[in-house]
Coordinates of C-alpha atoms and ligand atoms in Angstrom, one line a residue:
M251 CA 84.6 -56.9 1.3
P252 CA 83.5 -55.7 -2.1
Q253 CA 84.5 -52.2 -3.1
L254 CA 81.9 -49.5 -3.0
G255 CA 80.3 -48.9 -6.4
Q256 CA 81.7 -52.0 -8.1
G257 CA 78.2 -53.4 -8.7
T258 CA 77.0 -50.2 -10.2
L259 CA 79.9 -50.1 -12.6
K260 CA 79.3 -53.7 -13.6
G261 CA 75.6 -53.0 -14.3
M262 CA 76.5 -49.9 -16.4
G263 CA 78.9 -52.0 -18.4
I264 CA 76.2 -54.5 -19.3
T265 CA 73.9 -51.7 -20.3
I266 CA 76.4 -50.0 -22.5
K267 CA 77.3 -53.4 -24.1
H268 CA 73.7 -54.0 -25.1
L269 CA 73.3 -50.5 -26.3
F270 CA 75.6 -51.1 -29.2
S271 CA 75.0 -54.8 -29.8
K272 CA 72.7 -56.0 -32.7
K273 CA 69.0 -55.8 -31.8
I274 CA 67.1 -59.1 -31.7
T275 CA 63.7 -57.8 -30.9
R276 CA 61.4 -57.9 -33.9
Q277 CA 58.8 -55.2 -34.1
Y278 CA 55.5 -57.1 -34.7
P279 CA 53.3 -56.4 -36.5
E280 CA 55.6 -54.3 -38.7
Y281 CA 57.9 -57.2 -39.1
K282 CA 56.4 -60.6 -39.9
R283 CA 58.4 -63.7 -40.4
D284 CA 57.6 -66.1 -43.3
L285 CA 55.2 -68.8 -42.5
P286 CA 56.1 -72.5 -43.0
E287 CA 54.9 -74.0 -46.3
R288 CA 52.2 -76.1 -44.6
A289 CA 51.0 -73.5 -42.1
R290 CA 47.3 -73.7 -41.3
G291 CA 45.6 -70.3 -41.1
M292 CA 42.0 -69.4 -41.1
L293 CA 39.7 -71.4 -43.4
T294 CA 38.0 -70.1 -46.5
V295 CA 35.6 -71.7 -48.9
D296 CA 35.1 -71.2 -52.6
M297 CA 31.3 -71.2 -52.8
D298 CA 31.4 -71.5 -56.6
R299 CA 32.9 -75.0 -56.4
C300 CA 31.1 -76.3 -53.3
I301 CA 28.7 -79.1 -54.1
A302 CA 27.0 -79.0 -50.7
C303 CA 27.9 -82.6 -49.9
L304 CA 28.0 -81.7 -46.1
Q305 CA 31.1 -83.9 -45.6
C306 CA 33.1 -81.1 -44.0
M307 CA 30.2 -80.4 -41.6
R308 CA 29.9 -84.0 -40.7
V309 CA 33.6 -84.6 -40.1
C310 CA 34.3 -81.5 -38.0
P311 CA 34.9 -82.6 -34.4
D312 CA 34.1 -79.1 -33.0
H313 CA 31.0 -78.4 -35.0
C314 CA 32.5 -75.2 -36.5
I315 CA 30.8 -75.6 -39.9
S316 CA 27.1 -75.2 -40.5
I317 CA 25.6 -75.4 -43.9
E318 CA 22.0 -74.7 -45.1
Q319 CA 21.3 -76.4 -48.4
E320 CA 18.5 -76.4 -50.9
K321 CA 18.0 -78.0 -54.3
R322 CA 18.5 -76.0 -57.4
D323 CA 18.1 -76.9 -61.1
F324 CA 21.4 -75.3 -62.4
D325 CA 21.4 -76.7 -65.9
G326 CA 17.7 -76.8 -66.5
S327 CA 17.8 -80.6 -66.8
G328 CA 14.8 -80.9 -64.4
K329 CA 17.1 -82.7 -61.9
P330 CA 17.8 -80.3 -59.0
K331 CA 21.1 -80.7 -57.2
P332 CA 22.1 -79.7 -53.7
Y333 CA 23.3 -76.1 -53.3
A334 CA 24.8 -74.5 -50.2
I335 CA 22.7 -71.4 -49.7
G336 CA 24.2 -70.7 -46.3
F337 CA 27.7 -71.6 -45.1
V338 CA 29.3 -70.4 -41.9
I339 CA 32.7 -71.3 -40.3
D340 CA 33.0 -70.4 -36.6
D341 CA 36.6 -69.5 -35.9
S342 CA 35.9 -69.4 -32.2
R343 CA 35.5 -73.2 -32.2
C344 CA 38.1 -74.2 -34.9
M345 CA 41.2 -76.0 -33.8
Y346 CA 42.7 -76.0 -37.3
C347 CA 42.8 -79.8 -37.5
S348 CA 42.3 -79.7 -41.2
L349 CA 39.9 -82.7 -41.3
C350 CA 37.4 -80.7 -43.3
V351 CA 40.0 -79.8 -45.9
E352 CA 41.0 -83.5 -46.3
V353 CA 37.5 -84.7 -46.7
C354 CA 36.3 -82.2 -49.2
P355 CA 35.9 -84.0 -52.6
V356 CA 36.4 -80.8 -54.7
N357 CA 39.1 -79.1 -52.6
C358 CA 37.0 -76.0 -52.2
I359 CA 37.6 -75.5 -48.5
Y360 CA 41.2 -74.7 -47.6
H361 CA 43.5 -72.9 -45.2
T362 CA 44.7 -69.4 -45.9
E363 CA 47.8 -67.7 -44.4
E364 CA 45.7 -65.4 -42.3
F365 CA 46.0 -66.2 -38.6
E366 CA 45.5 -62.9 -36.8
V367 CA 42.0 -63.2 -35.5
Q368 CA 40.5 -60.8 -33.0
A369 CA 37.0 -59.7 -32.0
Y370 CA 35.0 -58.1 -29.2
N371 CA 32.7 -61.1 -29.0
R372 CA 32.7 -64.6 -30.3
L373 CA 29.8 -64.1 -32.7
E374 CA 32.0 -61.8 -34.7
L375 CA 34.3 -64.8 -35.3
A376 CA 31.7 -66.7 -37.3
R377 CA 32.4 -65.9 -40.9
Q378 CA 29.5 -66.2 -43.4
F379 CA 30.1 -67.4 -47.0
G380 CA 26.7 -68.2 -48.5
E381 CA 23.9 -66.1 -49.8
R382 CA 21.9 -66.5 -46.6
P383 CA 23.4 -66.0 -43.2
V384 CA 23.4 -69.1 -40.9
D385 CA 22.9 -68.6 -37.2
P386 CA 26.3 -69.5 -35.6
T387 CA 24.8 -69.9 -32.1
I388 CA 23.0 -73.0 -33.2
D389 CA 25.2 -76.0 -32.7
P390 CA 25.0 -77.7 -36.1
Q391 CA 23.6 -81.2 -36.0
P392 CA 24.7 -83.0 -39.1
P393 CA 22.0 -85.1 -40.6
T394 CA 22.6 -88.7 -39.7
K395 CA 22.4 -91.5 -42.3
K396 CA 19.4 -93.8 -41.9
K397 CA 20.2 -97.3 -40.9
P398 CA 19.2 -99.9 -43.5
K399 CA 16.1 -101.9 -42.5
K400 CA 16.7 -105.6 -41.7
S401 CA 15.6 -107.9 -44.5
A402 CA 13.6 -111.1 -43.9
K403 CA 16.7 -113.0 -44.8
D404 CA 18.7 -111.3 -41.9
G405 CA 15.9 -112.2 -39.5
A406 CA 16.0 -115.9 -40.6
K407 CA 19.7 -116.1 -39.6
G408 CA 18.7 -116.5 -36.0
E409 CA 19.4 -113.0 -34.7
K410 CA 17.4 -112.4 -31.5
P411 CA 15.4 -109.1 -31.3
K412 CA 16.3 -107.0 -28.3
G413 CA 14.4 -104.9 -25.7
K414 CA 10.7 -104.9 -24.9
K415 CA 9.7 -106.2 -28.3
A416 CA 12.0 -109.2 -27.8
A417 CA 10.2 -110.0 -24.5
E418 CA 6.8 -109.7 -26.2
G419 CA 8.0 -111.9 -29.0
D420 CA 9.2 -114.6 -26.6
T421 CA 5.8 -114.6 -24.9
E422 CA 4.0 -115.1 -28.2
K423 CA 6.3 -118.0 -29.1
S424 CA 5.6 -119.7 -25.8
P425 CA 1.8 -120.2 -25.5
E426 CA 2.2 -122.6 -22.7
E427 CA 3.3 -119.7 -20.5
K428 CA 0.0 -117.7 -21.0
P429 CA -2.1 -117.6 -17.9
G430 CA -5.4 -118.4 -19.9
E431 CA -4.0 -121.7 -21.1
D432 CA -2.9 -122.7 -17.7
A433 CA -6.5 -122.5 -16.5
A434 CA -7.8 -124.7 -19.4
Ligands
SF4_892 S1 39.9 -77.3 -39.3 FE1 39.0 -79.0 -38.0 S2 38.0 -77.9 -36.3 FE2 38.4 -76.4 -38.0 S3 36.5 -76.4 -39.2 FE3 37.9 -77.9 -40.1 S4 37.4 -79.9 -39.2 FE4 36.5 -78.2 -37.9
SF4_893 S1 33.1 -80.9 -48.2 FE1 33.6 -79.3 -49.7 S2 32.1 -79.6 -51.3 FE2 31.3 -80.6 -49.5 S3 30.0 -79.1 -48.4 FE3 32.1 -79.0 -47.5 S4 33.1 -77.4 -48.7 FE4 31.3 -78.0 -49.9

């Protein structure tokens, strides 16, 4: 049978031991450890270098980036070039995959070391960079590239048209199937 008070003494011993041992609790946010060299924090964009190519917007799997562009004649050459007048990055959607960083041809969008993000609602997490604010509630739909039209040469290769038009085309090519001709 265990002696009375043995458990209490054991517990007090552990408490006293930890009272004088080295503390391992780090007081965040006063103490912050160094980030790894390739840590991915919040994104930022250097608007002076952005050429409004929209590649980051197209590649983003979460549709975090939305850009409004217009054409401006910067150098007075009479040839206006694309300009990102509105640029928003929605941190509430970003998963820090870095695809936008990799695809940028002028390296103007990049990760910072900032990772402490907090807000009372998700709209506050949409950070605006351009001259004109972009509505972050609209899911950006990147402009799709137009498919090249089929040339006459392609058609001659024997590719059959599909769908309703194909059915109509087949009917025209087979006059013997037309009801009027059957009667004659
Ligand atoms: S890091 Fe990924 S998810 Fe975030 S904006 Fe860039 S492409 Fe989109
Ligand atoms: S990929 Fe780079 S240059 Fe192109 S629109 Fe995005 S940030 Fe601008």
